mmCIF file of C-alpha atoms in Angstrom:
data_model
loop_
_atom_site.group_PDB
_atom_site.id
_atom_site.type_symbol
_atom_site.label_atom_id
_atom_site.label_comp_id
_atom_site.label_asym_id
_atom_site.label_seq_id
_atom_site.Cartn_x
_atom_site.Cartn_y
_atom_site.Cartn_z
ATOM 1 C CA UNK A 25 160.752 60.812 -5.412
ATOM 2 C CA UNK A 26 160.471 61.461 -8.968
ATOM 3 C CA UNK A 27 163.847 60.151 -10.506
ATOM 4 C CA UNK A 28 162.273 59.239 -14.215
ATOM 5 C CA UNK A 29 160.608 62.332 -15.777
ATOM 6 C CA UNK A 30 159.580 61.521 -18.725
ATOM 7 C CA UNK A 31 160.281 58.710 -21.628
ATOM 8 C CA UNK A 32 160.744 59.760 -25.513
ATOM 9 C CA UNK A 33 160.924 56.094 -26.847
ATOM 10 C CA UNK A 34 163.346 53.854 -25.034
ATOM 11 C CA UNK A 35 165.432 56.944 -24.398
ATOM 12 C CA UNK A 36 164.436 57.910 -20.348
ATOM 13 C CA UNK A 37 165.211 61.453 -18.813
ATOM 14 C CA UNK A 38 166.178 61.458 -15.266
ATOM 15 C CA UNK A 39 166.084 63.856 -12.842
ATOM 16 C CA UNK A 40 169.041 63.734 -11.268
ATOM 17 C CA UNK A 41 170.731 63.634 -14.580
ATOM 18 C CA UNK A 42 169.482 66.388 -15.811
ATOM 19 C CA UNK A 43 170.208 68.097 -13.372
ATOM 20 C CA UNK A 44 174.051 67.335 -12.944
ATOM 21 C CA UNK A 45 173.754 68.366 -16.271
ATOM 22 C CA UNK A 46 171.999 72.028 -16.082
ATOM 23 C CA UNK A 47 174.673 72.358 -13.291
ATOM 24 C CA UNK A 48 177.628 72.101 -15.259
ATOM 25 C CA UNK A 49 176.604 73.542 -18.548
ATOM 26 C CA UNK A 50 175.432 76.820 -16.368
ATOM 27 C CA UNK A 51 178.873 76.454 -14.659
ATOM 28 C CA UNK A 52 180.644 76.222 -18.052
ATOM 29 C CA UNK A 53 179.063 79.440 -19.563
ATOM 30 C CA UNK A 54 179.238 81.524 -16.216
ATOM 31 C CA UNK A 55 183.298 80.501 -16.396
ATOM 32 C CA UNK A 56 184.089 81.379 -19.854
ATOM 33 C CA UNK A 57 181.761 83.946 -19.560
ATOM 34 C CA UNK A 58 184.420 85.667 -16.549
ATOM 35 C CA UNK A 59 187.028 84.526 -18.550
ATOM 36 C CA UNK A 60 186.399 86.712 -21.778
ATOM 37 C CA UNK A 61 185.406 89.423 -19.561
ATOM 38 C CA UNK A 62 188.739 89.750 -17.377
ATOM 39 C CA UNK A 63 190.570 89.308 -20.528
ATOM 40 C CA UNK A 64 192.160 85.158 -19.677
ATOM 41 C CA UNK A 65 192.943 82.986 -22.015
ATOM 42 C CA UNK A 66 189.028 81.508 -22.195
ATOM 43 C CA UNK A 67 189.668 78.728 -24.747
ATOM 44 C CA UNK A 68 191.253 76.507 -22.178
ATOM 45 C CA UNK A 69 187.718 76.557 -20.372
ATOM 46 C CA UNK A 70 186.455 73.871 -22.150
ATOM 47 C CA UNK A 71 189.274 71.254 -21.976
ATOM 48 C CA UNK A 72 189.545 72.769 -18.680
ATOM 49 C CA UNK A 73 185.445 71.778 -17.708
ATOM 50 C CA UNK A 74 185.818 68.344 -19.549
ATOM 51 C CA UNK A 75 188.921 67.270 -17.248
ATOM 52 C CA UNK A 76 187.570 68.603 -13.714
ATOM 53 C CA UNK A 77 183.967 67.118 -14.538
ATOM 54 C CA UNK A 78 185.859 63.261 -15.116
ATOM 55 C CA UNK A 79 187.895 64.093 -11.632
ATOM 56 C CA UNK A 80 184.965 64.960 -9.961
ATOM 57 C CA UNK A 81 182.649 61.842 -10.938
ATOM 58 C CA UNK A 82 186.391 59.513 -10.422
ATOM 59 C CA UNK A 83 186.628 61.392 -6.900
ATOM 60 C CA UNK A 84 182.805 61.002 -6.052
ATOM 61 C CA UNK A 85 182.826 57.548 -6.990
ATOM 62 C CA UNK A 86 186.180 56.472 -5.082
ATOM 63 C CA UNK A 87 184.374 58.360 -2.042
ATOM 64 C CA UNK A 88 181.494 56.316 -2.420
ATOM 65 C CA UNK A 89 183.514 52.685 -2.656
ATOM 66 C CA UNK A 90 184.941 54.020 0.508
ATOM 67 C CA UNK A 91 182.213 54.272 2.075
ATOM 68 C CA UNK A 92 180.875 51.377 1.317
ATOM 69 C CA UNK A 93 184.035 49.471 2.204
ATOM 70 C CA UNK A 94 183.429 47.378 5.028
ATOM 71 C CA UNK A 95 179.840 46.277 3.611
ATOM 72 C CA UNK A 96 182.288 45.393 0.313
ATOM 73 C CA UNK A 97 184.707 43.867 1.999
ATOM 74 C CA UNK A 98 182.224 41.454 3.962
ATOM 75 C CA UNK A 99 180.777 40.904 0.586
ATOM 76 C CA UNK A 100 182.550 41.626 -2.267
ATOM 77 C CA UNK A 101 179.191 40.905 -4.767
ATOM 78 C CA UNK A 102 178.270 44.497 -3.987
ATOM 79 C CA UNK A 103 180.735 45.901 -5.943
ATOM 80 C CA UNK A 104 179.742 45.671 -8.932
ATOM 81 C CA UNK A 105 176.399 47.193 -7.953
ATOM 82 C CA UNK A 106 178.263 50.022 -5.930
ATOM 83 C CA UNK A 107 180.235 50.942 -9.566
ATOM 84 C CA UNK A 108 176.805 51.607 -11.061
ATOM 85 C CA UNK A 109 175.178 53.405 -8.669
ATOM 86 C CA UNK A 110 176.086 56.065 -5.887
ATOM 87 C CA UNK A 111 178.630 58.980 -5.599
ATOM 88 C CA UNK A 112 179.521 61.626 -2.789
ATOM 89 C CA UNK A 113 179.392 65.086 -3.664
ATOM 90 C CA UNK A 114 182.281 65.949 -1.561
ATOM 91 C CA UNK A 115 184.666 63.496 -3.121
ATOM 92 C CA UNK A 116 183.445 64.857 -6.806
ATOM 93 C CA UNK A 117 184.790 68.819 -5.209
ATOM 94 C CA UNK A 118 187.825 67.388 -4.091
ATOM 95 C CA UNK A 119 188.211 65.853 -7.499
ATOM 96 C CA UNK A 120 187.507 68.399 -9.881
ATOM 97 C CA UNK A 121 189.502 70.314 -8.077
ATOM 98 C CA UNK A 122 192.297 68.279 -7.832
ATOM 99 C CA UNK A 123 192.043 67.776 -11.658
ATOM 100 C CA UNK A 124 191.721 71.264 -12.215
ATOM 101 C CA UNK A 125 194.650 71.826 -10.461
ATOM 102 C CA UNK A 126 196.866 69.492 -12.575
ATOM 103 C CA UNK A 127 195.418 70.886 -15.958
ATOM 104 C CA UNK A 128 196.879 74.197 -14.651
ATOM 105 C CA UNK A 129 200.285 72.626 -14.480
ATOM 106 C CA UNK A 130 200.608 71.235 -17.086
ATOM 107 C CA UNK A 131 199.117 73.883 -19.314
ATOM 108 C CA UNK A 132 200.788 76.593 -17.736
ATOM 109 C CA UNK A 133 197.627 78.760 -16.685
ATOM 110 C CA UNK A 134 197.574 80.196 -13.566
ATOM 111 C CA UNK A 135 195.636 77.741 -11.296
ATOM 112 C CA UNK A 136 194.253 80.586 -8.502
ATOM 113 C CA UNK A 137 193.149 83.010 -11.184
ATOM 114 C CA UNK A 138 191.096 80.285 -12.645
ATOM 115 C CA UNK A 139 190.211 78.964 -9.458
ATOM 116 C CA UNK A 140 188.986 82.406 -7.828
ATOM 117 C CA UNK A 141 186.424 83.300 -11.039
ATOM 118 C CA UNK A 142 185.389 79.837 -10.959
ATOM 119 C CA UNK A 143 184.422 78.845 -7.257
ATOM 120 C CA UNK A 144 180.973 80.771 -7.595
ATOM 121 C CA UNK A 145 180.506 78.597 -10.832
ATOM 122 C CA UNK A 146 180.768 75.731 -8.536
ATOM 123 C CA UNK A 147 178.942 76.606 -6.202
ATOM 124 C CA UNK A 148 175.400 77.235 -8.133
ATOM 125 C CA UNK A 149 176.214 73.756 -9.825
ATOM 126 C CA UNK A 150 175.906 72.574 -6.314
ATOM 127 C CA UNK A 151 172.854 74.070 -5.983
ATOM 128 C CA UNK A 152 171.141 72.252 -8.872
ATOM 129 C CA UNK A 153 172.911 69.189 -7.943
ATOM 130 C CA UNK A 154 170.937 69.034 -4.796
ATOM 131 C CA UNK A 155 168.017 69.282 -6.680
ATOM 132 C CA UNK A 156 168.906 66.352 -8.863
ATOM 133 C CA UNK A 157 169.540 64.267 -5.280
ATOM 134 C CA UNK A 158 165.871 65.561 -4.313
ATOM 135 C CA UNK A 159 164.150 64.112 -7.854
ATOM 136 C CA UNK A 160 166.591 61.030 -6.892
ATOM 137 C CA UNK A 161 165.019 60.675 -3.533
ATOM 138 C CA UNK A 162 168.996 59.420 -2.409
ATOM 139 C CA UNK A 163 170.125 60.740 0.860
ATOM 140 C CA UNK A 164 166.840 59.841 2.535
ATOM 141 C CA UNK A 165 165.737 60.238 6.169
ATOM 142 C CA UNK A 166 162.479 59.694 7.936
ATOM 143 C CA UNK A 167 159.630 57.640 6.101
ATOM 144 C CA UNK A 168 156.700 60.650 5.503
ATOM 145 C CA UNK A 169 153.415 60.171 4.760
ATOM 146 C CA UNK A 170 153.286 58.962 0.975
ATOM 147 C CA UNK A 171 150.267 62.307 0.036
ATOM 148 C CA UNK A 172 153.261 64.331 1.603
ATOM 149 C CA UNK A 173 156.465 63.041 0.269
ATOM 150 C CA UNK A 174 157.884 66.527 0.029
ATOM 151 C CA UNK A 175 157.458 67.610 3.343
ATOM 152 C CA UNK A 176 159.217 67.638 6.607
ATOM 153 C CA UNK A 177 158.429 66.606 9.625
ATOM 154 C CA UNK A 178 159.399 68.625 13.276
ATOM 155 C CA UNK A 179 163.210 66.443 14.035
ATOM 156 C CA UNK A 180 164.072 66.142 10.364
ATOM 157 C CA UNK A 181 164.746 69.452 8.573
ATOM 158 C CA UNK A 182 164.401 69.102 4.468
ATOM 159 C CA UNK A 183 168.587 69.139 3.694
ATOM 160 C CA UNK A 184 167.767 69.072 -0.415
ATOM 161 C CA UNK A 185 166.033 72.256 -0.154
ATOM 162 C CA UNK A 186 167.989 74.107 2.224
ATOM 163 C CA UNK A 187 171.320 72.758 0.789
ATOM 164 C CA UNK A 188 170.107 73.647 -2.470
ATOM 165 C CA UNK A 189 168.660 77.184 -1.633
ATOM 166 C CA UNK A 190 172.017 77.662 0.312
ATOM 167 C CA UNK A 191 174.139 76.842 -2.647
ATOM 168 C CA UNK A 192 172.606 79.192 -5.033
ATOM 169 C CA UNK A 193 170.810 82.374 -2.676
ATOM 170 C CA UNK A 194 174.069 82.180 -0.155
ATOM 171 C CA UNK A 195 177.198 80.660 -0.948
ATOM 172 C CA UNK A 196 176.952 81.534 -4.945
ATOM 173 C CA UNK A 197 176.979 85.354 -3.774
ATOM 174 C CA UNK A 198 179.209 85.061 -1.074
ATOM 175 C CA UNK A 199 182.051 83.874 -3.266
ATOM 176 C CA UNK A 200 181.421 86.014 -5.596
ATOM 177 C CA UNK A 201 182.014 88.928 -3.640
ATOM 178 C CA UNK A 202 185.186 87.058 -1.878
ATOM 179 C CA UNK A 203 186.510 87.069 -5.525
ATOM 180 C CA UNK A 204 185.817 90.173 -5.918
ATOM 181 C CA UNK A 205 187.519 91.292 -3.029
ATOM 182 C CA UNK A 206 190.210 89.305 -4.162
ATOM 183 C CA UNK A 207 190.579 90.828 -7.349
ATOM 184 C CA UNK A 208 191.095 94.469 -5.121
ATOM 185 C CA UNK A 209 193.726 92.607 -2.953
ATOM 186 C CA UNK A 210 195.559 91.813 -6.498
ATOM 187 C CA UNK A 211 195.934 95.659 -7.229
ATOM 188 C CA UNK A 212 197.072 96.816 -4.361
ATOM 189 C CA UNK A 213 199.230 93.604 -3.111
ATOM 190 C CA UNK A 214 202.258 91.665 -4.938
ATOM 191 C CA UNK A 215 201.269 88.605 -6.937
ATOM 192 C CA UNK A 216 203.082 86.553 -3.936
ATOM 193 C CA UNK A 217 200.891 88.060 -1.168
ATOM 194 C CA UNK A 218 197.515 87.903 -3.104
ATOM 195 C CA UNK A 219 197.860 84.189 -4.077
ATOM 196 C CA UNK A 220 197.924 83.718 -0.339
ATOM 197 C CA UNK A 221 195.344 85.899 0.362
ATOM 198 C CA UNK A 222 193.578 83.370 -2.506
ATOM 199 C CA UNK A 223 194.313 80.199 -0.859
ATOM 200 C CA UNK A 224 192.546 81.615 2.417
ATOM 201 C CA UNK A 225 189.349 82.680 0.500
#
């Protein structure tokens, strides 16, 4: 695809960098934004964003090596090659979250009030992230015809787009209205009862 967009000097913009980082700033502001507005303690946000973005590229990366690990392990050159390049989305959720979930702790901030304004955050980050893996032209399938690269053919579906469009037109609205439905279950409910109603949303 297009992975380099444009040079200023030796510096190179790429796609799939930029994107990552749209995702993430947008995430940022959308969770401090929710933050100030329900009244939380929003200057933990930051530190908070800093520490679950580092989990998330540790936990996409270890994802990755694994992977990768039998084609390593029959020849250990490609590691250094897999360090630079490649990560797994799904290791970089588990990650962040894991992170996020340990800054809670040890700041004292209550990890599934943070964790139910945030998930919608997360999830339109996704969304741009999948664009970034489209300008990357990673996660391949069938060779298309070069004047087409975009397209799809019949047995191949386009995953970028759909994953993408999912992520921001589907799941982004859907857990935001899951939150908010948690938020109801919180006055009505004791704290103990809503953090499990949490944990299931």
């Amino acid at each position: 695809m297009k992975n380099d967009l444009f040079s200023i000097g030796p510096f190179t913009v790429h796609g799939y960098g930029l994107m990552i980082a749209i995702g993430v700033l947008s995430a940022y502001y959308m969770v401090e934004y929710r933050a100030k507005k329900k009244q939380m303690d929003w200057e933990k946000v930051f530190p908070l964003t800093v520490w679950s973005v580092l989990g998330g590229f540790l936990g996409s990366k270890i994802l990755y090596l694994l992977t990768r690990l039998p084609d390593i392990l029959a020849n250990p050159a490609l590691l250094g090659s897999s360090i630079k390049d490649g990560f797994v989305v799904y290791g970089g959720i588990i990650g962040g979250i894991l992170t996020a979930w340990i800054y809670c702790k040890c700041t004292k901030w209550n990890f599934w009030k943070i964790f139910d304004i945030a998930m919608p955050a997360v999830a339109m980050a996704q969304g741009f992230g999948r664009i970034g893996c489209l300008l990357a032209g990673c996660c391949y399938g069938r060779e298309l015809d070069p004047a087409n690269p975009i397209g799809s053919c019949s047995t191949i579906p386009p995953m970028h787009q759909m994953t993408s469009h999912f992520c921001r037109r589907r799941l982004f609205p859907v857990c935001w209205i899951l939150q908010t439905a948690s938020c109801c279950l919180h006055c009505r409910r004791s704290s103990k009862q809503t953090d499990r109603w949490r944990a299931v949303i």
